[in-house]
Backbone as CSV, one residue per row, in Angstrom:
resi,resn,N_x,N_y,N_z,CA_x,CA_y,CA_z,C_x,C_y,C_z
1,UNK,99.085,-141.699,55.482,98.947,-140.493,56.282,98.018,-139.497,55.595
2,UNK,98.015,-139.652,54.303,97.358,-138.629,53.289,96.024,-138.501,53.622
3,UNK,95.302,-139.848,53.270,94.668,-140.670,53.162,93.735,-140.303,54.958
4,UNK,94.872,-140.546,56.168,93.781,-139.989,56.975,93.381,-138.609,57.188
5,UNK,94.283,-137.820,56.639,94.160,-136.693,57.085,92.616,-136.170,56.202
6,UNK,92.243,-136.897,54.934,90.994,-136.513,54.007,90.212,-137.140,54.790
7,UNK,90.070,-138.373,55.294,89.010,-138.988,55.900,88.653,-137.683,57.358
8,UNK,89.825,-137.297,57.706,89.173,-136.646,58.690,88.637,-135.178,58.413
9,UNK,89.141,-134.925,57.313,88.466,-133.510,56.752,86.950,-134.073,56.431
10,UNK,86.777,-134.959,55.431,85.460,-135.723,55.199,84.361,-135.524,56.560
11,UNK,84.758,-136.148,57.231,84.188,-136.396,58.865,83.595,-134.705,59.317
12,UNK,85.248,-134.120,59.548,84.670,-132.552,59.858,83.926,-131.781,59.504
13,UNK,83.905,-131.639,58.014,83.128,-131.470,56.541,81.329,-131.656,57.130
14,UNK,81.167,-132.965,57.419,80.192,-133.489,57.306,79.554,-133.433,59.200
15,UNK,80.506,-133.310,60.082,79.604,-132.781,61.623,79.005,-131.160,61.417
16,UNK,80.262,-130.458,60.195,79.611,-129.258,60.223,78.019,-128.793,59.542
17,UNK,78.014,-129.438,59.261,76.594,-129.605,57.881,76.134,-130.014,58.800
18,UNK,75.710,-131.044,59.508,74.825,-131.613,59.946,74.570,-130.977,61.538
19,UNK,75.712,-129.807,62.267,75.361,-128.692,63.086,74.363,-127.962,62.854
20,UNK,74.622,-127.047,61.135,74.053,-125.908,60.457,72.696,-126.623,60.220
21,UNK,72.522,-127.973,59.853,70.710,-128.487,59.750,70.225,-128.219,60.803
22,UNK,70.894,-128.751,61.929,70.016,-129.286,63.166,69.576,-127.815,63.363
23,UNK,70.852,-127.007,63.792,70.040,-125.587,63.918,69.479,-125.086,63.223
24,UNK,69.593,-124.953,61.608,68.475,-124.435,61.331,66.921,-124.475,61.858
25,UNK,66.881,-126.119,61.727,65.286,-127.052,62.200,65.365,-126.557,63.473
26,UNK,66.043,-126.011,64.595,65.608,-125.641,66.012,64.832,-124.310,66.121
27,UNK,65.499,-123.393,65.107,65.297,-121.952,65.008,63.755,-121.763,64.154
28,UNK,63.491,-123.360,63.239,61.899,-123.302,62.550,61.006,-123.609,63.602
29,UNK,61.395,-123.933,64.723,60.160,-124.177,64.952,59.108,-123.228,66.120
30,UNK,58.123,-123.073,65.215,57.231,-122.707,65.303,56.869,-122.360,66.940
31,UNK,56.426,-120.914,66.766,55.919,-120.428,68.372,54.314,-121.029,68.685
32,UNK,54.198,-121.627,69.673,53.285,-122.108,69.704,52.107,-120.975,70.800
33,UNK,50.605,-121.352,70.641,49.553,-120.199,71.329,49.876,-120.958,72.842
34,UNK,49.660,-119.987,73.857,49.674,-120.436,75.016,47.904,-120.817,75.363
35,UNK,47.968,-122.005,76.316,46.675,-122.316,76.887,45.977,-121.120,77.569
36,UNK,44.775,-121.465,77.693,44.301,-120.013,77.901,44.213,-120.304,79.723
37,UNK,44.466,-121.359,79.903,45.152,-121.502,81.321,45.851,-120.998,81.947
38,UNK,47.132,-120.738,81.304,47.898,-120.530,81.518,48.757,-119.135,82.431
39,UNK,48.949,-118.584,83.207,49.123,-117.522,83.801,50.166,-117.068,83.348
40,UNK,50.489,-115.876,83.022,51.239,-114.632,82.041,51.423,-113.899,83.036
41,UNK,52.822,-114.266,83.479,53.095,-113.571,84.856,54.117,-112.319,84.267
42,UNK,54.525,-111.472,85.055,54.937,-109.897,84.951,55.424,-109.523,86.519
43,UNK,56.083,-108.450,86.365,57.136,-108.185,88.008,56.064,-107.745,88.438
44,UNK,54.818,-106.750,87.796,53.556,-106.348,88.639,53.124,-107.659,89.633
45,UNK,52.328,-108.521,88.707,51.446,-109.624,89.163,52.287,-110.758,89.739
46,UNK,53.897,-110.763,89.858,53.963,-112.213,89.913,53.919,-112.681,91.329
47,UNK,54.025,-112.209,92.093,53.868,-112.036,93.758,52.389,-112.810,93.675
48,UNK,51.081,-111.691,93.624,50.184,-111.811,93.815,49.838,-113.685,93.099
49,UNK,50.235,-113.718,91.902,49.731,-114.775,91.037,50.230,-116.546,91.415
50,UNK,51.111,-115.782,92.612,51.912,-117.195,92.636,51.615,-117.606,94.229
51,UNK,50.769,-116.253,94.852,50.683,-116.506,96.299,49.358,-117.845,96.724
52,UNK,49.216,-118.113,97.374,47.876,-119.332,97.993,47.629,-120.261,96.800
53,UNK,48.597,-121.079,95.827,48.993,-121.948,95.093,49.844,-122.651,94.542
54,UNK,49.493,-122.982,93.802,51.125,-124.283,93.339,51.020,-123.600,92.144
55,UNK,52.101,-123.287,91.575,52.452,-122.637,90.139,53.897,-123.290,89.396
56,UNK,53.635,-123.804,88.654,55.336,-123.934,87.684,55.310,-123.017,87.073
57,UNK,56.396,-122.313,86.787,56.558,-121.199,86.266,57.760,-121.491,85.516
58,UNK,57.748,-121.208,84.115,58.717,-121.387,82.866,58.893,-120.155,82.946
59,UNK,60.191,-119.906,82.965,61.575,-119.183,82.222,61.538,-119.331,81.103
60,UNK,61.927,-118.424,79.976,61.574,-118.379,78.511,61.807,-117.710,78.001
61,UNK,62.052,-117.798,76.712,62.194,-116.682,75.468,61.667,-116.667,74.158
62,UNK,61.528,-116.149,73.450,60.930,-116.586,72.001,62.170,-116.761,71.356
63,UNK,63.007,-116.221,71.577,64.433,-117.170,70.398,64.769,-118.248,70.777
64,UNK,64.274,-118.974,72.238,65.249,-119.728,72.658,64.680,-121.393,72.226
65,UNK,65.029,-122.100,71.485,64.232,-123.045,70.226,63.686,-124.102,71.530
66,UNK,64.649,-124.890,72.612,64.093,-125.830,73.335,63.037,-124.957,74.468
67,UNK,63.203,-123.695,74.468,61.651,-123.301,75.279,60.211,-123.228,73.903
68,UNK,60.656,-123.376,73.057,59.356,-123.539,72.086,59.022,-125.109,72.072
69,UNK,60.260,-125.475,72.214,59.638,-127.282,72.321,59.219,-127.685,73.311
70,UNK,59.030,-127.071,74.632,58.098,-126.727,75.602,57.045,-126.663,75.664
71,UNK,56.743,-125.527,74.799,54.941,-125.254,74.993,54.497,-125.866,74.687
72,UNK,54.126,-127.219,73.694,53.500,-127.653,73.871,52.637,-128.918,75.399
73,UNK,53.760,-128.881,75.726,54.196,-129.908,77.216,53.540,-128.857,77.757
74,UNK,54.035,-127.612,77.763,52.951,-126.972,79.487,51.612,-126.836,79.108
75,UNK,51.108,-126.576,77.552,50.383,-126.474,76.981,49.014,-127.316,77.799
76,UNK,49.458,-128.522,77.623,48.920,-130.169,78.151,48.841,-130.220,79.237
77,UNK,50.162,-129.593,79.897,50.154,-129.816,81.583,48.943,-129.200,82.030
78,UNK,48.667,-127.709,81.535,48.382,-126.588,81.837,46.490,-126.959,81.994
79,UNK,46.293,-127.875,80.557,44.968,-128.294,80.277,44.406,-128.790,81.411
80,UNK,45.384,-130.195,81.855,44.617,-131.321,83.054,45.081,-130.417,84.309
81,UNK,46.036,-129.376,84.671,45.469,-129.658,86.164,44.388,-128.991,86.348
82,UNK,43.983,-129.421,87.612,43.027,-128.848,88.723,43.024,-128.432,89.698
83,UNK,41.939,-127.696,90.326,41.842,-127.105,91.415,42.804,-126.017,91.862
84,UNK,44.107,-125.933,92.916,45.279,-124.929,92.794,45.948,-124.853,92.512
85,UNK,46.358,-125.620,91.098,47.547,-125.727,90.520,47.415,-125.031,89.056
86,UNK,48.713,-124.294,88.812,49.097,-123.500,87.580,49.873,-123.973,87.043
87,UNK,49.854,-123.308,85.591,50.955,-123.329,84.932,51.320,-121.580,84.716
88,UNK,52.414,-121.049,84.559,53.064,-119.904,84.402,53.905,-119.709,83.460
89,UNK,54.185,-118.197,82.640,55.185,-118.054,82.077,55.485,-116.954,82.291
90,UNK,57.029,-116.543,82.430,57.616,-115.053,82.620,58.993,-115.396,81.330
91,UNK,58.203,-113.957,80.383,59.980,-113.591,79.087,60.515,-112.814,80.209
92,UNK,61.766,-113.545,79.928,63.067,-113.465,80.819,63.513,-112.084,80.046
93,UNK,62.924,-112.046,78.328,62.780,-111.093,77.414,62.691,-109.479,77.750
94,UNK,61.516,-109.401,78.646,60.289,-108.538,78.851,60.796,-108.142,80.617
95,UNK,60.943,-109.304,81.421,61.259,-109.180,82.354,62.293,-109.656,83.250
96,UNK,63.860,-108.914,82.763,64.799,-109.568,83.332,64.893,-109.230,84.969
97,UNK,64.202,-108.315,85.086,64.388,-108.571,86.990,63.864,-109.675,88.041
98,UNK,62.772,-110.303,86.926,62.532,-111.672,87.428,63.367,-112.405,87.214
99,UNK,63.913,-112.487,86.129,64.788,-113.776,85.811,66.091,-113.824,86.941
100,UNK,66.389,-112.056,87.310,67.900,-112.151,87.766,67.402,-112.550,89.464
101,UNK,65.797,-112.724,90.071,65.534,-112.455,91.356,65.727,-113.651,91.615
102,UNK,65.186,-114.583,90.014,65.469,-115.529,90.750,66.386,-116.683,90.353
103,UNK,67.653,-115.964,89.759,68.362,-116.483,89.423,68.785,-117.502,88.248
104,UNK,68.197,-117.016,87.293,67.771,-117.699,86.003,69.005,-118.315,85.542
105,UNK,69.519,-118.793,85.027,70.910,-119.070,84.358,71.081,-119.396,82.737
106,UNK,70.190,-120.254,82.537,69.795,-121.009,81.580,68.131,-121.108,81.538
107,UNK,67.718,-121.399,80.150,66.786,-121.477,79.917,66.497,-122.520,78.673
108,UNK,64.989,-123.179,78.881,64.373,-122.900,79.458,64.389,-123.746,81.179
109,UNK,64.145,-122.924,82.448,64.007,-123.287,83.336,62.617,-122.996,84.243
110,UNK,62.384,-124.402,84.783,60.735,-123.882,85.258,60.798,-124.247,86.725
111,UNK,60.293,-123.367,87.565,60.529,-123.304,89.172,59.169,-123.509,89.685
112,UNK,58.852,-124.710,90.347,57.735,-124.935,91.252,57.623,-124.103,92.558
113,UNK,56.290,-123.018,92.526,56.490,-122.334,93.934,55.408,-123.071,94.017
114,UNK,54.928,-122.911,95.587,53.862,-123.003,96.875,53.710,-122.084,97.423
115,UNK,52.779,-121.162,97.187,52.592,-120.128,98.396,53.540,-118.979,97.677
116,UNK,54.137,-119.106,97.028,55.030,-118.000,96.806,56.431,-118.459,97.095
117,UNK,56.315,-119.578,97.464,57.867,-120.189,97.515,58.401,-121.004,96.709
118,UNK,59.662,-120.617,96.358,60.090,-122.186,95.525,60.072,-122.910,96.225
119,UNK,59.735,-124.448,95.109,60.453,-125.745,95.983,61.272,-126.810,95.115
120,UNK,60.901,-126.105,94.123,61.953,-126.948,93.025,61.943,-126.319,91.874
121,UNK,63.323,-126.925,91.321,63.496,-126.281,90.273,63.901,-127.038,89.028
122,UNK,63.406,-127.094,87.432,64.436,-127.786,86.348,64.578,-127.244,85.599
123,UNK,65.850,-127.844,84.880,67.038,-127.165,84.017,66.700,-127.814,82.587
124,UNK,66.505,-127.324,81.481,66.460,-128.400,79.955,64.649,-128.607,79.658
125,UNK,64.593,-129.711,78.517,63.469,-130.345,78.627,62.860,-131.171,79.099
126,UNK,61.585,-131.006,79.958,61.180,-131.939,80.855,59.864,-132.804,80.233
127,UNK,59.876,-133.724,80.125,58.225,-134.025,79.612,57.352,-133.782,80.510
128,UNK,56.142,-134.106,80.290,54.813,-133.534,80.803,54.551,-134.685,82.017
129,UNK,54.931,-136.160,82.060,54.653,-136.744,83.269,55.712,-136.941,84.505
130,UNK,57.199,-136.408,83.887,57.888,-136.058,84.790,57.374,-134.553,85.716
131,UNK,56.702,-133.421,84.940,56.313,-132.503,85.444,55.103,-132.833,86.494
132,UNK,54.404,-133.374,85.587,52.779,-133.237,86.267,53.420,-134.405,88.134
133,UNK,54.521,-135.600,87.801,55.160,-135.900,89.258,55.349,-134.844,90.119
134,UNK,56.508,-134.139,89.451,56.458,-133.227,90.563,55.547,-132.389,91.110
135,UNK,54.238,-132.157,90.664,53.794,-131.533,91.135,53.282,-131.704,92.045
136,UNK,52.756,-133.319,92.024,51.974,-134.393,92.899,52.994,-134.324,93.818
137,UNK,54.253,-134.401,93.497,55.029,-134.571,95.159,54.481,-133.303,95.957
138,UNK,54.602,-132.300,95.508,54.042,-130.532,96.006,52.763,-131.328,97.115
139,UNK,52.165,-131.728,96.452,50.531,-131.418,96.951,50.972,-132.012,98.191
């Protein structure tokens, strides 16, 4: 009985350590430059910026570690498309009346409009050819 009760302190001991790494390494990493693509949306512009195109638009924060493991993905996305398609970002930071308009919950979350409309939405990390799909479904 002794005997399990150390093995399971051992165990506990050792998920906790290896919590305190992982987060540390989430919280290092590095803010990355946005593409110069990229549209830097605001409660002024975001109407205008999102109207007569296709825009994904990331939800975001600078503390928040899996929206930094992001940028580089929209980064890329942001590079290849063409013609009326965007990439976007609004700090949920800077501008929570966007986040609450449109219902932000979690982050990071990125909402495909058309025209100014949503038409979809995802939750977590997405890679770059699941994204760049959806967008192709849009068109």
């Amino acid at each position: 009985m002794q005997t399990a009760i150390i093995i399971i302190g051992f165990i506990l001991v050792g998920l906790a350590l290896l919590f305190f790494v992982a987060r540390a390494r989430m919280k290092n990493i590095p803010l990355v430059a946005d593409h110069e693509k990229i549209l830097m949306l605001t409660d002024k512009n975001f109407n205008h910026q999102t109207k007569n195109k296709i825009v994904l638009v990331d939800f975001w924060a600078g503390w928040c570690a899996p929206c930094r493991m992001m940028a580089p993905v929209l980064n890329e996305l942001a590079g290849e498309l063409t013609g009326n398609f965007y990439v976007g970002k609004v700090d949920i930071e800077k501008y929570q009346v966007l986040a609450q308009q449109y219902n932000i919950r979690s982050i990071p979350t990125m909402v495909l409009f058309k025209n100014g409309k949503e038409m979809n939405r995802f939750v977590g990390i997405k890679n770059k050819e699941f994204l760049m799909k959806q967008i192709n479904n849009i068109r």
